[in-house]
CSV table of C-alpha atoms and ligand atoms in Angstrom, one decimal:
chain,number,residue,atom,x,y,z
A,30,MET,CA,14.5,-25.6,-9.1
A,31,ALA,CA,16.2,-28.6,-10.7
A,32,THR,CA,17.3,-26.7,-13.7
A,33,ILE,CA,19.5,-24.3,-11.7
A,34,THR,CA,21.5,-27.1,-10.2
A,35,TRP,CA,21.9,-28.4,-13.7
A,36,VAL,CA,23.4,-25.1,-14.8
A,37,ALA,CA,25.8,-25.2,-11.9
A,38,ALA,CA,26.8,-28.7,-12.7
A,39,VAL,CA,28.1,-27.7,-16.1
A,40,THR,CA,30.9,-25.6,-14.8
A,41,HIS,CA,32.0,-27.8,-11.9
A,42,ALA,CA,32.0,-31.2,-13.4
A,43,GLN,CA,34.8,-33.1,-15.0
A,44,LEU,CA,33.8,-33.3,-18.6
A,45,PRO,CA,34.0,-36.7,-20.1
A,46,THR,CA,34.5,-37.0,-23.8
A,47,LEU,CA,32.3,-38.6,-26.4
A,48,GLY,CA,34.0,-41.3,-28.5
A,49,ASP,CA,32.2,-40.7,-31.8
A,50,PRO,CA,33.3,-37.6,-33.7
A,51,SER,CA,30.7,-37.9,-36.5
A,52,GLU,CA,27.4,-36.1,-36.7
A,53,MET,CA,24.8,-37.1,-34.1
A,54,THR,CA,22.7,-40.1,-35.2
A,55,ALA,CA,18.9,-39.9,-35.0
A,56,ALA,CA,19.0,-42.5,-32.2
A,57,ALA,CA,21.5,-40.4,-30.2
A,58,GLU,CA,19.6,-37.2,-30.7
A,59,ARG,CA,16.4,-38.9,-29.5
A,60,LYS,CA,18.1,-40.1,-26.4
A,61,LEU,CA,19.5,-36.6,-25.7
A,62,GLY,CA,16.0,-35.3,-26.1
A,63,GLU,CA,14.6,-37.8,-23.6
A,64,ARG,CA,17.1,-36.7,-21.1
A,65,ILE,CA,16.0,-33.1,-21.4
A,66,VAL,CA,12.3,-33.8,-21.7
A,67,LYS,CA,12.4,-36.0,-18.6
A,68,GLU,CA,13.4,-32.9,-16.6
A,69,LEU,CA,10.7,-30.7,-18.4
A,70,TYR,CA,8.0,-33.1,-17.3
A,71,ARG,CA,9.0,-32.6,-13.7
A,72,ASP,CA,9.1,-28.8,-14.1
A,73,PRO,CA,6.2,-27.2,-12.3
A,74,ASP,CA,5.7,-25.0,-15.4
A,75,TYR,CA,4.9,-28.0,-17.6
A,76,ILE,CA,1.2,-28.3,-18.1
A,77,ASP,CA,-0.9,-31.1,-19.5
A,78,ASP,CA,-4.1,-29.2,-20.2
A,79,ALA,CA,-6.3,-31.5,-22.2
A,80,VAL,CA,-8.2,-28.7,-23.9
A,81,LEU,CA,-5.2,-26.7,-25.1
A,82,ALA,CA,-3.2,-29.8,-25.9
A,83,GLU,CA,-5.9,-31.1,-28.1
A,84,TYR,CA,-6.1,-27.7,-29.9
A,85,VAL,CA,-2.4,-27.6,-30.5
A,86,GLN,CA,-2.6,-31.1,-31.8
A,87,SER,CA,-5.2,-30.0,-34.3
A,88,ILE,CA,-2.6,-27.7,-35.8
A,89,TRP,CA,0.5,-29.9,-35.2
A,90,GLN,CA,-0.8,-33.1,-36.8
A,91,PRO,CA,-1.6,-31.5,-40.2
A,92,LEU,CA,1.8,-29.8,-40.2
A,93,LEU,CA,3.5,-33.2,-39.6
A,94,ALA,CA,1.4,-34.8,-42.4
A,95,ALA,CA,2.4,-32.0,-44.8
A,96,ALA,CA,6.1,-32.4,-43.9
A,97,ARG,CA,5.7,-36.1,-44.8
A,98,THR,CA,3.9,-35.4,-48.1
A,99,ARG,CA,6.6,-32.9,-49.1
A,100,GLY,CA,9.4,-35.4,-48.2
A,101,GLU,CA,10.8,-33.1,-45.5
A,102,LEU,CA,10.2,-35.7,-42.9
A,103,SER,CA,12.2,-38.9,-43.6
A,104,ALA,CA,10.8,-42.3,-42.6
A,105,GLU,CA,13.7,-42.8,-40.3
A,106,LEU,CA,13.1,-39.5,-38.3
A,107,ASP,CA,9.3,-40.1,-38.4
A,108,ASP,CA,9.9,-43.4,-36.7
A,109,ARG,CA,12.7,-42.5,-34.3
A,110,PHE,CA,11.6,-39.1,-33.0
A,111,ALA,CA,8.9,-38.2,-30.6
A,112,TRP,CA,7.0,-35.5,-32.6
A,113,GLN,CA,5.3,-34.2,-29.5
A,114,VAL,CA,4.6,-30.6,-28.4
A,115,LEU,CA,5.0,-29.9,-24.7
A,116,LEU,CA,3.1,-26.9,-23.2
A,117,GLY,CA,4.7,-24.6,-20.7
A,118,LYS,CA,2.5,-22.2,-18.7
A,119,ASP,CA,5.1,-19.5,-18.8
A,120,ARG,CA,3.9,-16.0,-20.0
A,121,SER,CA,6.9,-15.4,-22.2
A,122,ILE,CA,6.5,-15.4,-25.9
A,123,ASN,CA,8.5,-18.5,-26.7
A,124,ALA,CA,8.6,-21.7,-28.7
A,125,PHE,CA,11.6,-23.9,-29.2
A,126,ALA,CA,12.7,-27.2,-30.8
A,127,LEU,CA,14.4,-29.8,-28.7
A,128,PRO,CA,16.6,-32.7,-29.8
A,129,GLY,CA,14.6,-35.8,-30.7
A,130,GLY,CA,11.5,-34.2,-32.1
A,131,TRP,CA,10.0,-32.5,-29.1
A,132,LEU,CA,8.8,-28.9,-29.3
A,133,GLY,CA,8.2,-26.6,-26.4
A,134,LEU,CA,5.5,-24.0,-26.6
A,135,HIS,CA,4.9,-21.4,-24.0
A,136,LEU,CA,1.3,-20.3,-23.4
A,137,GLY,CA,2.5,-16.7,-23.7
A,138,LEU,CA,3.1,-17.3,-27.4
A,139,VAL,CA,-0.3,-18.9,-27.8
A,140,SER,CA,-1.9,-15.8,-26.1
A,141,VAL,CA,-0.6,-13.3,-28.6
A,142,THR,CA,-1.5,-15.2,-31.8
A,143,ALA,CA,-4.5,-13.7,-33.7
A,144,ASN,CA,-5.5,-16.9,-35.4
A,145,ARG,CA,-4.5,-20.6,-35.9
A,146,ASP,CA,-2.4,-19.7,-39.0
A,147,GLU,CA,-0.1,-17.6,-36.9
A,148,LEU,CA,0.3,-20.4,-34.3
A,149,ALA,CA,0.8,-22.8,-37.2
A,150,SER,CA,3.6,-20.6,-38.7
A,151,VAL,CA,5.7,-20.8,-35.5
A,152,LEU,CA,5.2,-24.5,-35.2
A,153,ALA,CA,6.0,-25.1,-38.9
A,154,HIS,CA,9.3,-23.1,-38.5
A,155,GLU,CA,10.3,-25.0,-35.4
A,156,LEU,CA,9.3,-28.3,-37.0
A,157,SER,CA,11.6,-27.5,-39.9
A,158,HIS,CA,14.6,-27.0,-37.6
A,159,VAL,CA,14.1,-30.6,-36.5
A,160,THR,CA,13.4,-32.2,-39.9
A,161,GLN,CA,16.4,-30.3,-41.4
A,162,ARG,CA,18.6,-31.8,-38.7
A,163,HIS,CA,19.7,-28.4,-37.5
A,164,ILE,CA,19.8,-29.6,-33.9
A,165,SER,CA,21.9,-32.5,-34.8
A,166,ARG,CA,24.4,-30.2,-36.6
A,167,LEU,CA,24.5,-27.9,-33.5
A,168,MET,CA,25.0,-30.8,-31.3
A,169,SER,CA,27.9,-32.2,-33.3
A,170,GLN,CA,29.7,-28.9,-32.7
A,171,GLU,CA,29.4,-29.8,-29.1
A,172,LYS,CA,30.7,-33.3,-29.6
A,173,LYS,CA,33.4,-32.9,-27.0
A,174,GLN,CA,30.7,-32.6,-24.4
A,175,ALA,CA,28.9,-35.6,-22.9
A,176,PRO,CA,25.2,-35.8,-23.7
A,177,TRP,CA,24.3,-35.0,-20.1
A,178,VAL,CA,26.3,-31.8,-20.3
A,179,ILE,CA,24.6,-30.7,-23.5
A,180,GLY,CA,21.3,-31.6,-21.9
A,181,ALA,CA,22.2,-29.4,-18.9
A,182,MET,CA,23.1,-26.5,-21.2
A,183,ILE,CA,19.8,-26.7,-23.0
A,184,LEU,CA,17.9,-26.9,-19.7
A,185,GLY,CA,19.9,-23.9,-18.4
A,186,ALA,CA,19.1,-21.9,-21.5
A,187,LEU,CA,15.4,-22.8,-21.1
A,188,ALA,CA,15.3,-21.7,-17.5
A,189,ALA,CA,16.8,-18.4,-18.4
A,190,SER,CA,14.3,-17.9,-21.2
A,191,LYS,CA,11.3,-17.8,-18.8
A,192,SER,CA,9.5,-14.7,-17.7
A,193,PRO,CA,11.9,-12.3,-16.0
A,194,ASP,CA,9.7,-12.2,-12.9
A,195,ALA,CA,10.2,-15.9,-12.4
A,196,ALA,CA,12.8,-16.1,-9.6
A,197,ASN,CA,14.8,-18.9,-11.2
A,198,ALA,CA,15.4,-16.9,-14.4
A,199,VAL,CA,17.1,-14.3,-12.4
A,200,VAL,CA,19.3,-16.8,-10.7
A,201,ALA,CA,20.3,-18.5,-13.9
A,202,GLY,CA,21.2,-15.2,-15.4
A,203,GLY,CA,24.0,-14.4,-17.8
A,204,GLN,CA,25.8,-17.7,-17.6
A,205,ALA,CA,22.9,-19.6,-19.1
A,206,MET,CA,22.5,-17.0,-21.8
A,207,ALA,CA,26.1,-17.5,-22.8
A,208,MET,CA,25.4,-21.1,-23.2
A,209,GLN,CA,22.3,-20.4,-25.2
A,210,ASN,CA,24.4,-18.4,-27.6
A,211,GLN,CA,26.5,-21.5,-28.2
A,212,LEU,CA,23.3,-23.4,-29.0
A,213,ASN,CA,21.8,-20.9,-31.4
A,214,PHE,CA,20.9,-21.7,-34.9
A,215,SER,CA,22.9,-20.0,-37.6
A,216,ARG,CA,21.4,-17.4,-40.0
A,217,ASP,CA,21.4,-20.0,-42.8
A,218,MET,CA,19.6,-22.4,-40.6
A,219,GLU,CA,16.9,-19.7,-39.8
A,220,ARG,CA,16.5,-18.9,-43.4
A,221,GLU,CA,16.1,-22.6,-44.2
A,222,ALA,CA,13.6,-23.1,-41.4
A,223,ASP,CA,11.6,-20.1,-42.8
A,224,ARG,CA,11.6,-21.5,-46.3
A,225,ILE,CA,10.8,-25.1,-45.5
A,226,GLY,CA,8.4,-24.1,-42.8
A,227,PHE,CA,6.5,-21.8,-45.2
A,228,GLY,CA,6.1,-24.7,-47.7
A,229,VAL,CA,4.9,-27.0,-44.9
A,230,LEU,CA,2.5,-24.4,-43.6
A,231,THR,CA,0.8,-23.8,-47.0
A,232,GLN,CA,0.8,-27.5,-47.9
A,233,ALA,CA,-1.1,-28.2,-44.6
A,234,GLY,CA,-3.8,-25.7,-45.8
A,235,PHE,CA,-3.0,-22.8,-43.5
A,236,ASP,CA,-3.2,-19.3,-44.7
A,237,PRO,CA,0.4,-18.2,-45.7
A,238,GLN,CA,-0.5,-14.8,-44.5
A,239,GLY,CA,0.0,-16.2,-41.0
A,240,PHE,CA,3.7,-16.3,-41.5
A,241,ALA,CA,3.8,-12.6,-42.4
A,242,THR,CA,1.5,-11.3,-39.7
A,243,MET,CA,3.3,-13.4,-37.0
A,244,PHE,CA,6.5,-11.9,-38.2
A,245,GLU,CA,5.2,-8.4,-38.0
A,246,LYS,CA,3.8,-9.0,-34.6
A,247,LEU,CA,7.0,-10.3,-33.2
A,248,GLN,CA,9.0,-7.5,-34.8
A,249,GLN,CA,6.6,-4.9,-33.3
A,250,ALA,CA,6.9,-6.6,-29.9
A,251,SER,CA,10.6,-6.5,-30.1
A,252,ARG,CA,10.6,-2.7,-30.8
A,253,LEU,CA,8.2,-2.0,-27.9
A,254,ASN,CA,9.7,-4.3,-25.4
A,255,ASP,CA,13.1,-5.5,-24.5
A,256,ASN,CA,12.5,-6.6,-20.9
A,257,GLY,CA,13.4,-10.2,-21.7
A,258,SER,CA,9.9,-11.6,-22.1
A,259,PHE,CA,10.5,-12.3,-25.8
A,260,PRO,CA,13.1,-15.0,-25.8
A,261,TYR,CA,11.9,-16.2,-29.1
A,262,LEU,CA,13.1,-12.9,-30.6
A,263,ARG,CA,16.6,-13.3,-29.2
A,264,THR,CA,17.0,-16.6,-30.9
A,265,HIS,CA,15.1,-15.6,-34.0
A,266,PRO,CA,16.2,-12.0,-34.8
A,267,MET,CA,13.6,-10.4,-37.0
A,268,ASN,CA,16.0,-8.8,-39.4
A,269,THR,CA,14.9,-6.9,-42.5
A,270,GLU,CA,16.3,-9.6,-44.8
A,271,ARG,CA,14.1,-12.2,-43.2
A,272,MET,CA,11.2,-9.9,-43.5
A,273,ALA,CA,11.8,-9.2,-47.1
A,274,ASP,CA,12.1,-12.9,-47.9
A,275,MET,CA,8.9,-13.5,-46.2
A,276,GLN,CA,7.1,-10.8,-48.0
A,277,SER,CA,8.2,-11.9,-51.4
A,278,ARG,CA,7.2,-15.4,-50.6
A,279,ASN,CA,3.8,-14.2,-49.6
A,280,GLN,CA,3.2,-12.3,-52.8
A,281,LEU,CA,3.7,-15.6,-54.7
A,282,SER,CA,0.9,-17.3,-52.8
A,283,PRO,CA,-2.8,-16.5,-53.3
A,284,ARG,CA,-4.2,-14.3,-50.6
A,285,ALA,CA,-7.1,-15.9,-48.9
A,286,ALA,CA,-10.4,-14.1,-48.6
A,287,PRO,CA,-11.0,-12.5,-45.2
A,288,ALA,CA,-12.0,-15.4,-43.0
A,289,ALA,CA,-14.9,-15.6,-40.6
A,290,PRO,CA,-13.8,-14.9,-37.1
A,291,ASP,CA,-12.0,-17.9,-35.7
A,292,LEU,CA,-14.0,-18.4,-32.5
A,293,GLU,CA,-12.3,-21.6,-31.5
A,294,HIS,CA,-8.9,-19.9,-31.6
A,295,ALA,CA,-10.3,-16.9,-29.7
A,296,LEU,CA,-11.4,-19.2,-26.9
A,297,MET,CA,-8.1,-20.9,-26.8
A,298,THR,CA,-6.1,-17.7,-26.4
A,299,GLY,CA,-8.4,-16.8,-23.5
A,300,ARG,CA,-7.6,-20.1,-21.9
A,301,ALA,CA,-3.9,-19.6,-22.5
A,302,ARG,CA,-4.0,-16.1,-20.9
A,303,VAL,CA,-5.6,-17.4,-17.8
A,304,LEU,CA,-3.5,-20.6,-17.4
A,305,SER,CA,-0.3,-18.5,-17.7
A,306,SER,CA,-1.6,-15.9,-15.2
A,307,VAL,CA,0.2,-15.8,-11.9
A,308,GLY,CA,-1.5,-14.5,-8.7
A,309,THR,CA,-5.0,-13.3,-7.9
A,310,ASP,CA,-4.4,-9.7,-9.2
A,311,ALA,CA,-3.7,-11.1,-12.7
A,312,LEU,CA,-6.8,-13.3,-12.5
A,313,ARG,CA,-9.0,-10.4,-11.4
A,314,SER,CA,-7.7,-8.3,-14.3
A,315,HIS,CA,-9.4,-10.9,-16.7
A,316,LEU,CA,-12.7,-10.3,-14.9
A,317,ALA,CA,-12.3,-6.5,-15.2
A,318,GLU,CA,-11.5,-6.8,-18.9
A,319,ALA,CA,-14.7,-8.6,-19.5
A,320,GLN,CA,-16.7,-6.2,-17.5
A,321,ALA,CA,-15.3,-3.2,-19.4
A,322,MET,CA,-16.2,-4.9,-22.7
A,323,ALA,CA,-18.2,-2.6,-25.1
A,324,ALA,CA,-21.2,-3.8,-27.0
A,325,ALA,CA,-19.4,-3.1,-30.2
A,326,THR,CA,-16.5,-5.4,-29.3
A,327,PRO,CA,-16.0,-7.9,-32.2
A,328,ARG,CA,-17.6,-11.3,-31.6
A,329,ALA,CA,-14.3,-13.3,-31.4
A,330,ARG,CA,-12.8,-10.8,-28.9
A,331,GLN,CA,-16.0,-11.0,-26.8
A,332,ALA,CA,-15.8,-14.8,-26.8
A,333,SER,CA,-12.1,-14.7,-25.7
A,334,LEU,CA,-12.7,-12.1,-22.9
A,335,LEU,CA,-15.7,-13.9,-21.5
A,336,TYR,CA,-14.0,-17.3,-21.6
A,337,ALA,CA,-10.9,-15.9,-19.8
A,338,ALA,CA,-13.2,-14.2,-17.2
A,339,SER,CA,-15.1,-17.4,-16.6
A,340,LEU,CA,-12.0,-19.5,-16.1
A,341,ALA,CA,-10.4,-16.8,-14.0
A,342,ALA,CA,-13.5,-16.5,-11.8
A,343,ALA,CA,-13.4,-20.3,-11.2
A,344,ARG,CA,-9.8,-20.1,-10.2
A,345,LEU,CA,-10.8,-17.3,-7.8
A,346,ARG,CA,-13.4,-19.7,-6.5
A,347,ASP,CA,-16.3,-17.4,-7.5
A,348,PHE,CA,-18.2,-20.3,-9.0
A,349,PRO,CA,-21.6,-18.6,-9.6
A,350,ALA,CA,-19.9,-15.9,-11.6
A,351,ALA,CA,-17.8,-18.5,-13.5
A,352,ALA,CA,-20.9,-20.4,-14.4
A,353,ARG,CA,-22.8,-17.2,-15.6
A,354,LEU,CA,-19.8,-16.2,-17.7
A,355,ALA,CA,-19.5,-19.6,-19.2
A,356,GLU,CA,-23.2,-19.4,-20.3
A,357,ARG,CA,-22.5,-16.1,-21.9
A,358,VAL,CA,-19.6,-17.7,-23.8
A,359,ALA,CA,-22.1,-20.3,-25.1
A,360,GLY,CA,-24.4,-17.5,-26.2
A,361,VAL,CA,-21.7,-15.6,-28.1
A,362,VAL,CA,-20.4,-18.7,-30.0
A,363,GLN,CA,-23.8,-20.2,-30.8
A,364,GLY,CA,-23.9,-21.7,-34.2
A,365,ASP,CA,-20.1,-22.5,-34.3
A,366,ALA,CA,-19.9,-26.2,-33.5
A,367,LYS,CA,-16.2,-26.3,-32.4
A,368,ALA,CA,-16.5,-23.2,-30.2
A,369,ALA,CA,-19.8,-24.4,-28.8
A,370,ARG,CA,-18.2,-27.7,-27.7
A,371,LEU,CA,-15.4,-25.7,-26.0
A,372,ALA,CA,-18.1,-23.6,-24.2
A,373,ARG,CA,-19.8,-26.8,-22.9
A,374,LEU,CA,-16.5,-28.2,-21.7
A,375,LEU,CA,-15.9,-24.9,-19.9
A,376,SER,CA,-19.2,-25.2,-18.1
A,377,ALA,CA,-18.4,-28.7,-17.1
A,378,GLU,CA,-15.0,-27.7,-15.9
A,379,VAL,CA,-16.4,-24.9,-13.8
A,380,ALA,CA,-18.9,-27.4,-12.2
A,381,LEU,CA,-16.1,-29.9,-11.5
A,382,LEU,CA,-14.0,-27.1,-9.9
A,383,SER,CA,-16.9,-26.0,-7.8
A,384,GLY,CA,-17.2,-29.5,-6.4
A,385,ASP,CA,-20.4,-30.4,-8.2
A,386,ALA,CA,-18.9,-33.5,-9.9
A,387,ALA,CA,-22.3,-35.0,-10.6
A,388,ARG,CA,-23.4,-32.0,-12.6
A,389,ALA,CA,-20.0,-31.8,-14.4
A,390,GLY,CA,-20.4,-35.5,-15.4
A,391,SER,CA,-23.9,-34.8,-16.8
A,392,MET,CA,-22.7,-31.9,-18.9
A,393,VAL,CA,-20.0,-33.9,-20.7
A,394,ASP,CA,-20.9,-35.8,-23.8
A,395,ALA,CA,-20.1,-39.3,-22.5
A,396,ALA,CA,-20.1,-40.7,-26.0
A,397,SER,CA,-17.4,-38.4,-27.2
A,398,ASN,CA,-13.9,-39.8,-27.9
A,399,GLY,CA,-12.3,-36.5,-27.1
A,400,ARG,CA,-9.6,-36.4,-24.5
A,401,PRO,CA,-11.0,-33.3,-22.7
A,402,GLU,CA,-14.3,-35.2,-22.3
A,403,LEU,CA,-12.6,-38.3,-21.1
A,404,MET,CA,-10.6,-36.4,-18.5
A,405,LEU,CA,-13.7,-34.5,-17.2
A,406,TRP,CA,-16.0,-37.5,-17.3
A,407,THR,CA,-13.6,-39.9,-15.5
A,408,GLN,CA,-12.8,-37.3,-12.8
A,409,SER,CA,-16.5,-36.7,-12.2
A,410,ARG,CA,-17.0,-40.5,-11.9
A,411,LEU,CA,-14.1,-40.7,-9.4
A,412,GLN,CA,-15.5,-37.9,-7.3
A,413,THR,CA,-19.0,-39.4,-7.2
A,414,GLY,CA,-17.9,-42.8,-6.0
A,415,ARG,CA,-18.0,-44.6,-9.3
A,416,PRO,CA,-14.4,-45.5,-9.8
A,417,GLY,CA,-15.2,-48.7,-11.6
A,418,GLU,CA,-16.7,-46.8,-14.5
A,419,ALA,CA,-13.8,-44.5,-14.6
A,420,ALA,CA,-11.3,-47.4,-14.7
A,421,GLN,CA,-13.1,-49.1,-17.5
A,422,ARG,CA,-12.9,-46.1,-19.8
A,423,LEU,CA,-9.4,-45.2,-18.9
A,424,GLN,CA,-8.2,-48.8,-19.5
A,425,THR,CA,-9.6,-48.6,-23.0
A,426,TRP,CA,-7.9,-45.2,-23.5
A,427,VAL,CA,-4.4,-46.2,-22.3
A,428,ALA,CA,-4.6,-49.4,-24.4
A,429,THR,CA,-4.2,-47.1,-27.5
A,430,ASN,CA,-2.6,-44.1,-25.8
A,431,ASN,CA,0.1,-45.7,-23.6
A,432,ARG,CA,2.2,-42.5,-23.5
A,433,ASP,CA,-0.6,-40.6,-21.7
A,434,GLY,CA,0.9,-40.2,-18.2
A,435,THR,CA,-2.1,-38.2,-16.9
A,436,ALA,CA,-4.5,-40.9,-18.0
A,437,TRP,CA,-2.4,-43.5,-16.3
A,438,GLN,CA,-2.4,-41.5,-13.1
A,439,LEU,CA,-6.2,-41.1,-13.2
A,440,LEU,CA,-6.4,-44.9,-13.8
A,441,SER,CA,-4.2,-45.4,-10.8
A,442,ALA,CA,-6.5,-43.4,-8.6
A,443,ALA,CA,-9.5,-45.3,-10.0
A,444,TYR,CA,-7.9,-48.6,-9.1
A,445,ALA,CA,-6.9,-47.4,-5.6
A,446,ALA,CA,-10.4,-46.2,-4.9
A,447,GLN,CA,-11.6,-49.8,-5.6
A,448,GLY,CA,-8.9,-51.3,-3.3
A,449,GLN,CA,-7.0,-52.8,-6.3
A,450,THR,CA,-3.6,-51.8,-4.9
A,451,LEU,CA,-1.4,-53.8,-7.2
A,452,ARG,CA,-3.1,-52.4,-10.3
A,453,ALA,CA,-2.9,-48.9,-8.8
A,454,ILE,CA,0.8,-49.2,-8.3
A,455,ARG,CA,1.3,-50.5,-11.8
A,456,ALA,CA,-0.7,-47.7,-13.4
A,457,ASP,CA,1.4,-45.2,-11.4
A,458,ALA,CA,4.5,-46.9,-12.7
A,459,GLU,CA,3.3,-46.6,-16.3
A,460,ALA,CA,2.7,-42.9,-15.7
A,461,GLN,CA,6.3,-42.5,-14.7
A,462,VAL,CA,7.4,-44.4,-17.8
A,463,ALA,CA,5.3,-42.1,-20.0
A,464,TRP,CA,7.1,-39.1,-18.4
A,465,LEU,CA,10.5,-40.9,-19.1
A,466,ASP,CA,11.3,-41.3,-15.4
A,467,TYR,CA,12.4,-44.9,-15.5
A,468,ALA,CA,14.0,-44.8,-12.0
A,469,ALA,CA,10.7,-43.7,-10.4
A,470,ALA,CA,8.9,-46.4,-12.4
A,471,MET,CA,11.3,-49.1,-11.1
A,472,ASP,CA,10.6,-48.0,-7.5
A,473,ARG,CA,6.9,-48.6,-8.1
A,474,PHE,CA,7.4,-51.9,-9.9
A,475,LYS,CA,9.6,-53.1,-7.0
A,476,ALA,CA,7.0,-52.0,-4.5
A,477,ALA,CA,4.4,-54.0,-6.4
A,478,GLN,CA,6.7,-57.0,-6.4
A,479,ASP,CA,7.2,-56.7,-2.7
A,480,LEU,CA,3.5,-56.6,-2.2
A,481,MET,CA,3.1,-59.8,-4.2
A,482,ARG,CA,5.8,-61.5,-2.2
A,483,ARG,CA,4.1,-60.6,1.0
A,484,GLY,CA,0.9,-62.1,-0.4
A,485,GLY,CA,-0.9,-58.8,-0.1
A,486,ALA,CA,-2.0,-58.8,-3.6
A,487,GLY,CA,-4.7,-61.4,-3.4
A,488,SER,CA,-4.6,-63.8,-6.4
A,489,ASP,CA,-4.2,-61.3,-9.3
A,490,HIS,CA,-1.9,-63.7,-11.3
A,491,ILE,CA,-2.4,-61.9,-14.6
A,492,GLU,CA,-1.5,-58.5,-13.1
A,493,ALA,CA,1.5,-60.1,-11.3
A,494,SER,CA,2.9,-61.5,-14.6
A,495,ILE,CA,2.4,-58.1,-16.3
A,496,ILE,CA,4.3,-56.4,-13.5
A,497,ASP,CA,7.2,-58.8,-13.8
A,498,THR,CA,7.4,-58.4,-17.6
A,499,ARG,CA,7.2,-54.6,-17.4
A,500,ALA,CA,9.7,-54.4,-14.6
A,501,ARG,CA,12.3,-56.3,-16.7
A,502,GLN,CA,11.7,-54.0,-19.7
A,503,VAL,CA,12.0,-50.8,-17.7
A,504,GLU,CA,15.1,-52.1,-15.9
A,505,LEU,CA,16.7,-52.4,-19.4
A,506,LEU,CA,15.8,-48.9,-20.3
A,507,LEU,CA,17.1,-47.6,-17.0
A,508,ARG,CA,20.5,-49.4,-17.5
A,509,GLU,CA,20.7,-48.0,-21.0
A,510,GLN,CA,20.1,-44.5,-19.6
A,511,ALA,CA,22.8,-45.0,-17.0
A,512,LEU,CA,25.4,-46.1,-19.6
A,513,GLU,CA,25.0,-42.9,-21.6
A,514,ARG,CA,26.3,-40.7,-18.8
B,1248,ZN,ZN1,14.4,-20.7,-35.8
């Protein structure tokens, strides 16, 4: 995998020096982040799952808003940084902050959270590493290194942090870990991220208890398990001092009344467990778990197990079982609007996976502005020979969500299905831009320009002028990227 060659590159290359000895600027940190994230987008473990991504957003956006309210997030950083969470389908319990305002979140961590407050507490902590410029301070210690070398070090450390059964983690081995140690936050930084993160969490309306229970959970996990699947613990040692800090902070804040079971969260942990499962045995174990479920199993747990079993059955191509299980999910979550919507989306997803695109389309609320609905609906339109309808909705979507690479790619397929080659190539180029791969985008813009020159594009003058403009803009970005090496 690409990340391994990056690790090797660190040791063999001539290291150029950076001219500026001062702390890394926000602009430089953002560019460094882009360099890293560009590789993550190409990593097969990166996953753009519309349902999970939307759920994480529903936690992430309130945290960002709270950081703004509390003055932790300066206008400059707000404007310059990406503030995006990338999902990785790895089973390891890990979350990490990257330069430039990107966060990485492994589905393994999502799987072990008991409620949204616990997930929010991890995100709030990582968010605070970024807003407090901890990364910039770490990077300035590495100032003798060229940005691409630092980027490679971080990528190497990330590769090594994946599940131990992932082949590449074994290859990357000790060398990458040594690098990771250089890039670790100091204890003071951890304490500060705890303190600021706690404030952001409570300001955003989450139960502060989440911080403490997540802490306990991670500490317990670290005692039980040292097989390398808890990289978050290696970078965030759960020492007694941090525990004590957390407990005293918790006593100061009012303890919330026991909440109703969070069915939405329960379903999302079920989804995270299945999407991070590798191989048919792991998928079958989700089915077995649901079968072994007792009648007295709490409602949220039932919902989670049934959701996981349904999705696992669909992935095992047992579609009748998947559909039945999805219906049982709907039954269990009845009366809870958010969870009921997720159950409907699951049924539609199962229908789409089974090849019954028409039925999938009819199950999706076409009037909804939700991204999961948009993705399912447009795919069903594409698969039932109605690409024009898909293109129309996707065009509207990308007009306001121009960094949505997956939507651009669906739009490209919708154009191609209508024989609109030039537009199809341009949409594909925009997907590459969204994933920060400017070289790949330029390849496509040039192919489109070639097509225009050969007269193969008909008379789409408007599209032709858009392509020329975008090609010039991306060429500039590409040149900037090349200069930074
Ligand atoms: Zn930390």
